[in-house]
Short mmCIF file of C-alpha atoms in Angstrom, two decimals:
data_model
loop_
_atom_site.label_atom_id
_atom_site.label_comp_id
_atom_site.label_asym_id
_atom_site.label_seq_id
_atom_site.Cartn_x
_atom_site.Cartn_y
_atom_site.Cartn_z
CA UNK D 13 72.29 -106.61 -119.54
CA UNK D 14 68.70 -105.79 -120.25
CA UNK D 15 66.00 -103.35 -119.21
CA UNK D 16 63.12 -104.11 -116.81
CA UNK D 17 59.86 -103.17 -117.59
CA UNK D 18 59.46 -100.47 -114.67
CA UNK D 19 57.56 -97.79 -116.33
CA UNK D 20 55.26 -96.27 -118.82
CA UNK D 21 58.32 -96.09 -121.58
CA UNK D 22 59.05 -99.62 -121.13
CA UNK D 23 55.34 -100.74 -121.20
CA UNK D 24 54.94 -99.18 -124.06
CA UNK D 25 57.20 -101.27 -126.01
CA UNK D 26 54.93 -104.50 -124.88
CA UNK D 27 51.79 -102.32 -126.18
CA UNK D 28 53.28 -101.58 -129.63
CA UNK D 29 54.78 -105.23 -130.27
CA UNK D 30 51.21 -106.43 -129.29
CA UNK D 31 49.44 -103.57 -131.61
CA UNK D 32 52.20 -104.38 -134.50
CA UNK D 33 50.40 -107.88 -135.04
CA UNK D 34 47.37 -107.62 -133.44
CA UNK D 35 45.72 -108.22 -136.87
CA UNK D 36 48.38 -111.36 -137.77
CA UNK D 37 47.59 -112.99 -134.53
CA UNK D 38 43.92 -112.21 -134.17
CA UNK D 39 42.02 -115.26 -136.11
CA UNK D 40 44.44 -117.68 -134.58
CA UNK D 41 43.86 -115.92 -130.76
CA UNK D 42 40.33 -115.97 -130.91
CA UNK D 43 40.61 -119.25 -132.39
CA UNK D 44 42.74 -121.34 -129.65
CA UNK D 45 43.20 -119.11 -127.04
CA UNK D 46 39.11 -117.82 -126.91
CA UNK D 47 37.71 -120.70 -128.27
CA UNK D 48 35.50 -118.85 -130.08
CA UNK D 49 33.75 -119.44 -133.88
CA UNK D 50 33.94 -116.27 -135.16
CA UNK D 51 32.91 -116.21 -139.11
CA UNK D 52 32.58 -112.62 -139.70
CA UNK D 53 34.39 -110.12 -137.98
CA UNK D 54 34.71 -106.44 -139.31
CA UNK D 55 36.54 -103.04 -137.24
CA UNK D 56 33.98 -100.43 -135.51
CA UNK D 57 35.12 -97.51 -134.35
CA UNK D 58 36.77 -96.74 -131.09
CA UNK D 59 35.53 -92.90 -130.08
CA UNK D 60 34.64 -94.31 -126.66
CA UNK D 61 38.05 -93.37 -125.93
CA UNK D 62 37.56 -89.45 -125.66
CA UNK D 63 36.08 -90.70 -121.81
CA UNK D 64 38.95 -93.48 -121.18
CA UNK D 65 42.42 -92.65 -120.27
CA UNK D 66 43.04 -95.59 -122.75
CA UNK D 67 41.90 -97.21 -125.56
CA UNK D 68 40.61 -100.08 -126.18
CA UNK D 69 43.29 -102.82 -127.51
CA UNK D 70 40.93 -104.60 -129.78
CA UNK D 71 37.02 -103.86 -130.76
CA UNK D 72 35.53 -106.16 -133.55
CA UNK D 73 32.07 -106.30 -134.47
CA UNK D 74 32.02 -110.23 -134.67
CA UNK D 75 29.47 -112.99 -135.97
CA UNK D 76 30.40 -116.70 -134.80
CA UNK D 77 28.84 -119.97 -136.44
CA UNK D 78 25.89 -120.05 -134.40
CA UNK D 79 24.73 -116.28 -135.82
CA UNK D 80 25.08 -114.39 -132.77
CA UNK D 81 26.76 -111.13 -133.44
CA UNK D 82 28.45 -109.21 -130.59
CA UNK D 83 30.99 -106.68 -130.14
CA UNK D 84 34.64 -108.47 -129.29
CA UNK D 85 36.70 -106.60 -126.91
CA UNK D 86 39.92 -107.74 -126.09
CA UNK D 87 42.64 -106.01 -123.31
CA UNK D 88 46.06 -107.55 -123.03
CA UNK D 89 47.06 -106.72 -119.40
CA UNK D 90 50.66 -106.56 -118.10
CA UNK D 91 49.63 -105.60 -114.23
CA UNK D 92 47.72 -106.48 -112.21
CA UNK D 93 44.93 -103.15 -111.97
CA UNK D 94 42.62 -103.31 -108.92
CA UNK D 95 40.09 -101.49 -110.98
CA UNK D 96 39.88 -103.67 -114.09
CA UNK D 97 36.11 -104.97 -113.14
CA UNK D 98 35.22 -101.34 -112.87
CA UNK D 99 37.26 -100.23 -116.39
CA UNK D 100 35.90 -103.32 -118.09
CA UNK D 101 32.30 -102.39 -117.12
CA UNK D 102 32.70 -98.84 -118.47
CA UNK D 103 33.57 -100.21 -121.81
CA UNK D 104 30.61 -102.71 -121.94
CA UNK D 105 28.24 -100.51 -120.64
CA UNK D 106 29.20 -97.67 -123.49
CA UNK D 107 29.70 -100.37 -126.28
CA UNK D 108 26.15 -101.65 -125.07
CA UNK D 109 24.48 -98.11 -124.97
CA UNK D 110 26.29 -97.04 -128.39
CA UNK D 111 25.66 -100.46 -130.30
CA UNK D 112 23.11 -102.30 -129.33
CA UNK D 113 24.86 -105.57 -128.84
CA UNK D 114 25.73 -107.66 -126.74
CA UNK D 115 29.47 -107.83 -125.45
CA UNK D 116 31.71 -110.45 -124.25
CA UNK D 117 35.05 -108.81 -122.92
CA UNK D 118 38.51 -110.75 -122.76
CA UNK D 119 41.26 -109.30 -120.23
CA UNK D 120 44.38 -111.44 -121.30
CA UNK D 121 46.98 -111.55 -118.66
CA UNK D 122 50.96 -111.38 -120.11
CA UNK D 123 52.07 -110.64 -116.86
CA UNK D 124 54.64 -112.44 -114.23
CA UNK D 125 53.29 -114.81 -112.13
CA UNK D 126 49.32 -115.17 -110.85
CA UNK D 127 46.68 -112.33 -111.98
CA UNK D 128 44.70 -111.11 -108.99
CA UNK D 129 42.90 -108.54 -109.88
CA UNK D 130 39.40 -108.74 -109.26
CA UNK D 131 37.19 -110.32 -112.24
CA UNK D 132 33.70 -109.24 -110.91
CA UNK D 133 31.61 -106.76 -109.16
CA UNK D 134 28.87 -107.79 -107.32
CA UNK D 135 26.82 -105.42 -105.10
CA UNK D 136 22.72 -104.49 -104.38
CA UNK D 137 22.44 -102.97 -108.00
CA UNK D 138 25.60 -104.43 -110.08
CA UNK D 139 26.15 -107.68 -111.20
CA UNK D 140 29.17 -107.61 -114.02
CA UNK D 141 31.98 -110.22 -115.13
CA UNK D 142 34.93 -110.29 -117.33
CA UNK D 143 36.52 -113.12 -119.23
CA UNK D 144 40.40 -113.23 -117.36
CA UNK D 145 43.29 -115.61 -118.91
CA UNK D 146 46.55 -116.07 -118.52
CA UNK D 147 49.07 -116.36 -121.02
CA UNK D 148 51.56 -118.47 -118.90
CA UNK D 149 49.08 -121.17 -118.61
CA UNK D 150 48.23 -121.80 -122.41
CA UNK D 151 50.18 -124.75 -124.02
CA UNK D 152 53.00 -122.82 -126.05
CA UNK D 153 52.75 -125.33 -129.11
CA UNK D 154 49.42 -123.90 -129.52
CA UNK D 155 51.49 -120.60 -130.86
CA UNK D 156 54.53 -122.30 -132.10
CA UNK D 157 52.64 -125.03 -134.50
CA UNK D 158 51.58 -121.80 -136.21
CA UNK D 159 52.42 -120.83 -139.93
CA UNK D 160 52.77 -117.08 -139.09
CA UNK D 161 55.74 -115.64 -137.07
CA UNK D 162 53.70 -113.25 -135.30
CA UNK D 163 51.66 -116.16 -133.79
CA UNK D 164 55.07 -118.16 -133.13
CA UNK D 165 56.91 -115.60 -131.31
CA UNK D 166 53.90 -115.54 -128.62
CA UNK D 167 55.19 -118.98 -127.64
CA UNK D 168 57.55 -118.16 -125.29
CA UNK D 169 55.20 -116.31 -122.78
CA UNK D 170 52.98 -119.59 -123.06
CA UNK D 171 53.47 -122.52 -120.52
CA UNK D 172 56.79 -123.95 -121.50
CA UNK D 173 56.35 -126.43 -119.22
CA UNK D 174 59.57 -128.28 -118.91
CA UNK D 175 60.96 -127.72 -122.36
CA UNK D 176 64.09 -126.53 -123.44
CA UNK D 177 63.59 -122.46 -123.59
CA UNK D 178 66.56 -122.42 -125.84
CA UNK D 179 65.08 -124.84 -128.23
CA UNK D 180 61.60 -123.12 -128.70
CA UNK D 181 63.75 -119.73 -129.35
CA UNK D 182 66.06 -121.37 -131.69
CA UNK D 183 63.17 -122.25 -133.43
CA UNK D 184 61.42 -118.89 -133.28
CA UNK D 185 65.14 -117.55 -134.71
CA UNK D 186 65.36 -119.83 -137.48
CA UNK D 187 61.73 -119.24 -138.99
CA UNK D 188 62.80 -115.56 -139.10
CA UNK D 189 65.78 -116.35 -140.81
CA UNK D 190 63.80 -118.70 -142.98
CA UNK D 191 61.52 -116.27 -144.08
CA UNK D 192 62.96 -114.83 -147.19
CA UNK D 193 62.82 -111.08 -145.65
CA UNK D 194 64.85 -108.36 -145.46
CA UNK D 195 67.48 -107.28 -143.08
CA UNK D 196 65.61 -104.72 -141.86
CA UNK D 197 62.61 -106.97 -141.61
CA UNK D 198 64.18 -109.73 -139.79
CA UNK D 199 65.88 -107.13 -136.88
CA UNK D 200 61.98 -105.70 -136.01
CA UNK D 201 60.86 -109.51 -135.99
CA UNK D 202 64.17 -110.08 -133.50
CA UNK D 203 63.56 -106.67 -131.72
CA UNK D 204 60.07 -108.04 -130.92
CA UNK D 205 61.32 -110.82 -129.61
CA UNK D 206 63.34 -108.99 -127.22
CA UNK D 207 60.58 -107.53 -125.50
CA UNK D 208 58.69 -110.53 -124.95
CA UNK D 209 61.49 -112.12 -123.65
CA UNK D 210 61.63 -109.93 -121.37
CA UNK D 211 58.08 -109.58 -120.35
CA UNK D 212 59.06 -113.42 -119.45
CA UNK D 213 61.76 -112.10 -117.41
CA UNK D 214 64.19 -114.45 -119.81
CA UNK D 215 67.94 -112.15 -119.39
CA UNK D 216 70.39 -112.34 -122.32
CA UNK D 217 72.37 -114.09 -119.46
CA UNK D 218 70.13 -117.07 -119.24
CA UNK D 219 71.17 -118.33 -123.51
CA UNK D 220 73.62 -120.72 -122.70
CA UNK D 221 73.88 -121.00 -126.42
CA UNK D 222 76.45 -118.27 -127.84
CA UNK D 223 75.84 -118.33 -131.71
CA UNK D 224 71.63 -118.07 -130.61
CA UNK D 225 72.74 -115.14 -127.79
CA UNK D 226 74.12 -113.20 -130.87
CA UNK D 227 71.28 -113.93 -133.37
CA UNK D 228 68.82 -112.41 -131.02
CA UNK D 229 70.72 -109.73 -129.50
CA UNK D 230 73.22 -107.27 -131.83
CA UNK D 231 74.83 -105.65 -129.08
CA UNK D 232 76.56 -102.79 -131.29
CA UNK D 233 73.28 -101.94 -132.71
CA UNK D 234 70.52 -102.81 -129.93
CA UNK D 235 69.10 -100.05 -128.42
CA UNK D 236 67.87 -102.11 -125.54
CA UNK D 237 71.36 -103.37 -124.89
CA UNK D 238 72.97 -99.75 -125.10
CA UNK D 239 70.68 -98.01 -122.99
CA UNK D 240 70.54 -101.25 -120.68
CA UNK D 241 74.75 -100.56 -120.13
CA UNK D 242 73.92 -96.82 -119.71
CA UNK D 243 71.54 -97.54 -117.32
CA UNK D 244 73.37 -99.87 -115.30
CA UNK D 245 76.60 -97.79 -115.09
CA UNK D 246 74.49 -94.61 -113.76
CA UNK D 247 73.06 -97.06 -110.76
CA UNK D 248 76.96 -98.42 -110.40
CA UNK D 249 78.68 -94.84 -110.18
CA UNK D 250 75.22 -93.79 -108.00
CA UNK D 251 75.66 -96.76 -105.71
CA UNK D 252 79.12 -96.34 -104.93
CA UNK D 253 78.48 -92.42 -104.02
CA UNK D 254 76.08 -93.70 -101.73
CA UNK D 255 78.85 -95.92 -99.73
CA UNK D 256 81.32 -92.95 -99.73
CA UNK D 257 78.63 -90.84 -98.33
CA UNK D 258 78.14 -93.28 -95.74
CA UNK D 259 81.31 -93.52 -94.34
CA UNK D 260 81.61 -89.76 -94.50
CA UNK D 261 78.46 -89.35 -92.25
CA UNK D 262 79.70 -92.27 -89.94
CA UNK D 263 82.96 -90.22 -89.37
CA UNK D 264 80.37 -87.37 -88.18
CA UNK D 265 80.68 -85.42 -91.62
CA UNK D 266 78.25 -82.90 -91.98
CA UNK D 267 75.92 -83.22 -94.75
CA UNK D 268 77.07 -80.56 -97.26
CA UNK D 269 79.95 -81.24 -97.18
CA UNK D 270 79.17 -84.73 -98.00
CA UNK D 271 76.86 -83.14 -100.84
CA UNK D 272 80.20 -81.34 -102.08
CA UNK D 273 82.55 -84.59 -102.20
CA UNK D 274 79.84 -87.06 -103.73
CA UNK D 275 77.51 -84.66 -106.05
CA UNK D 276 74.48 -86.42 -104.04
CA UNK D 277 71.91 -84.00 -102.88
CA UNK D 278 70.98 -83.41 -99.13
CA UNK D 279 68.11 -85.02 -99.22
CA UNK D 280 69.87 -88.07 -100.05
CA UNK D 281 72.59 -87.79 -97.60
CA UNK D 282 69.96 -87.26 -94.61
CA UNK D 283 67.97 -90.26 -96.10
CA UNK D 284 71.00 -92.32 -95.00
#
């Protein structure tokens, strides 16, 4: 059993996998994924933030082969936000006012299905676009032909097309092991793993392949497994309170004492 990414805990764990390697990835995202030239690139500060709720995933101060320099500001998305035109526009008009350079603004989608928030704004006195892709739709050999395992792990929320899942993660599994690191080492590299798997919506169930199943998921020592059973006995023992205190109000119980036999609170009883 695994855990759904419902809420702000579990999105977090997508945001610090993607933070983790943003740096190992970088060159080789802005390489095949952007198809940009970049030749220099160097950090700048992000104090914008004291005005966002957020900040920024990525800011670089980039030159490509052509000499332009711009600022390089990158979101990775997991939702679709109905304000993103408006949040993107914020940034670029404060990186614009504070730098003097021109931006060019990436929103990459690692989301289920379609993105559909809105790219643009267009009214009498506005006229502002964003760059929006979709990881789903990029060729996942374009990560997996990579030399780093940070880049190769991004593979399996690429297009997979009609390839063996299994095969691409046994793969994945086997450069880990291959790497000549640590214990320690190798479970965050398999922990990471997890989470995009699951950002994929790939279950534990779906390995048809045992010995890969256990490489990838330690069920003794994965959190995401423990707290996964936890979770999903909780909603078992919840559920079947609910049925008894069905019955029991079908019989023409009153509701407290319903409340008394099943622990469930009124407001749950009257819901029924």
């Amino acid at each position: 059993m695994t855990e759904k990414f419902n809420g702000p805990e579990q999105g977090s764990m997508y945001d610090k996998v993607f933070r983790e390697n943003m740096e190992d990835t970088l060159p080789d995202v802005i390489k095949d994924v952007l198809r940009l030239h970049i030749v220099k690139s160097e950090e700048i500060a992000d104090d914008i933030q004291h005005t966002k709720e957020r900040r920024p995933d990525l800011l670089k101060r980039v030159e490509d082969d052509q000499g332009k320099v711009f600022i390089l500001h990158i979101e990775y998305q997991r939702d679709n936000e109905k304000n993103m035109a408006f949040r993107m526009a914020e940034y670029s008009i404060m990186l614009q006012r504070k730098y003097g350079l021109p931006v060019t603004q990436f929103v990459i989608y690692i989301g289920a299905g379609k993105p559909t928030m809105p790219m643009r704004i267009r009214n009498k006195y506005l006229h502002f676009w964003y760059n929006l892709l979709t990881f789903s739709e990029i060729d996942y050999q374009v990560f997996l032909n990579s030399d780093k395992i940070e880049q190769k792990m991004l593979a399996i929320l690429g297009d997979l097309q009609i390839e063996d899942t299994e095969m691409i993660l046994q793969q994945i599994v086997q450069e880990i092991e291959n790497k000549g690191i640590g214990e320690l080492e190798q479970g965050r590299y398999l922990k990471q793993l997890r989470v995009l798997m699951q950002l994929r919506n790939l279950e534990k169930t779906s390995i048809k392949n045992m010995a890969l199943t256990g490489k990838i998921f330690v069920e003794e020592k994965d959190i995401l497994y423990i707290r996964g059973e936890i979770n999903g006995e909780i909603r078992g023992e919840h559920k079947k309170a609910l049925d008894v205190a069905q019955e029991l109000k079908n019989e023409g119980c009153s509701s407290s004492f319903i409340a008394k036999i099943t622990k469930l609170s009124i407001q749950e009883i009257e819901a029924l």
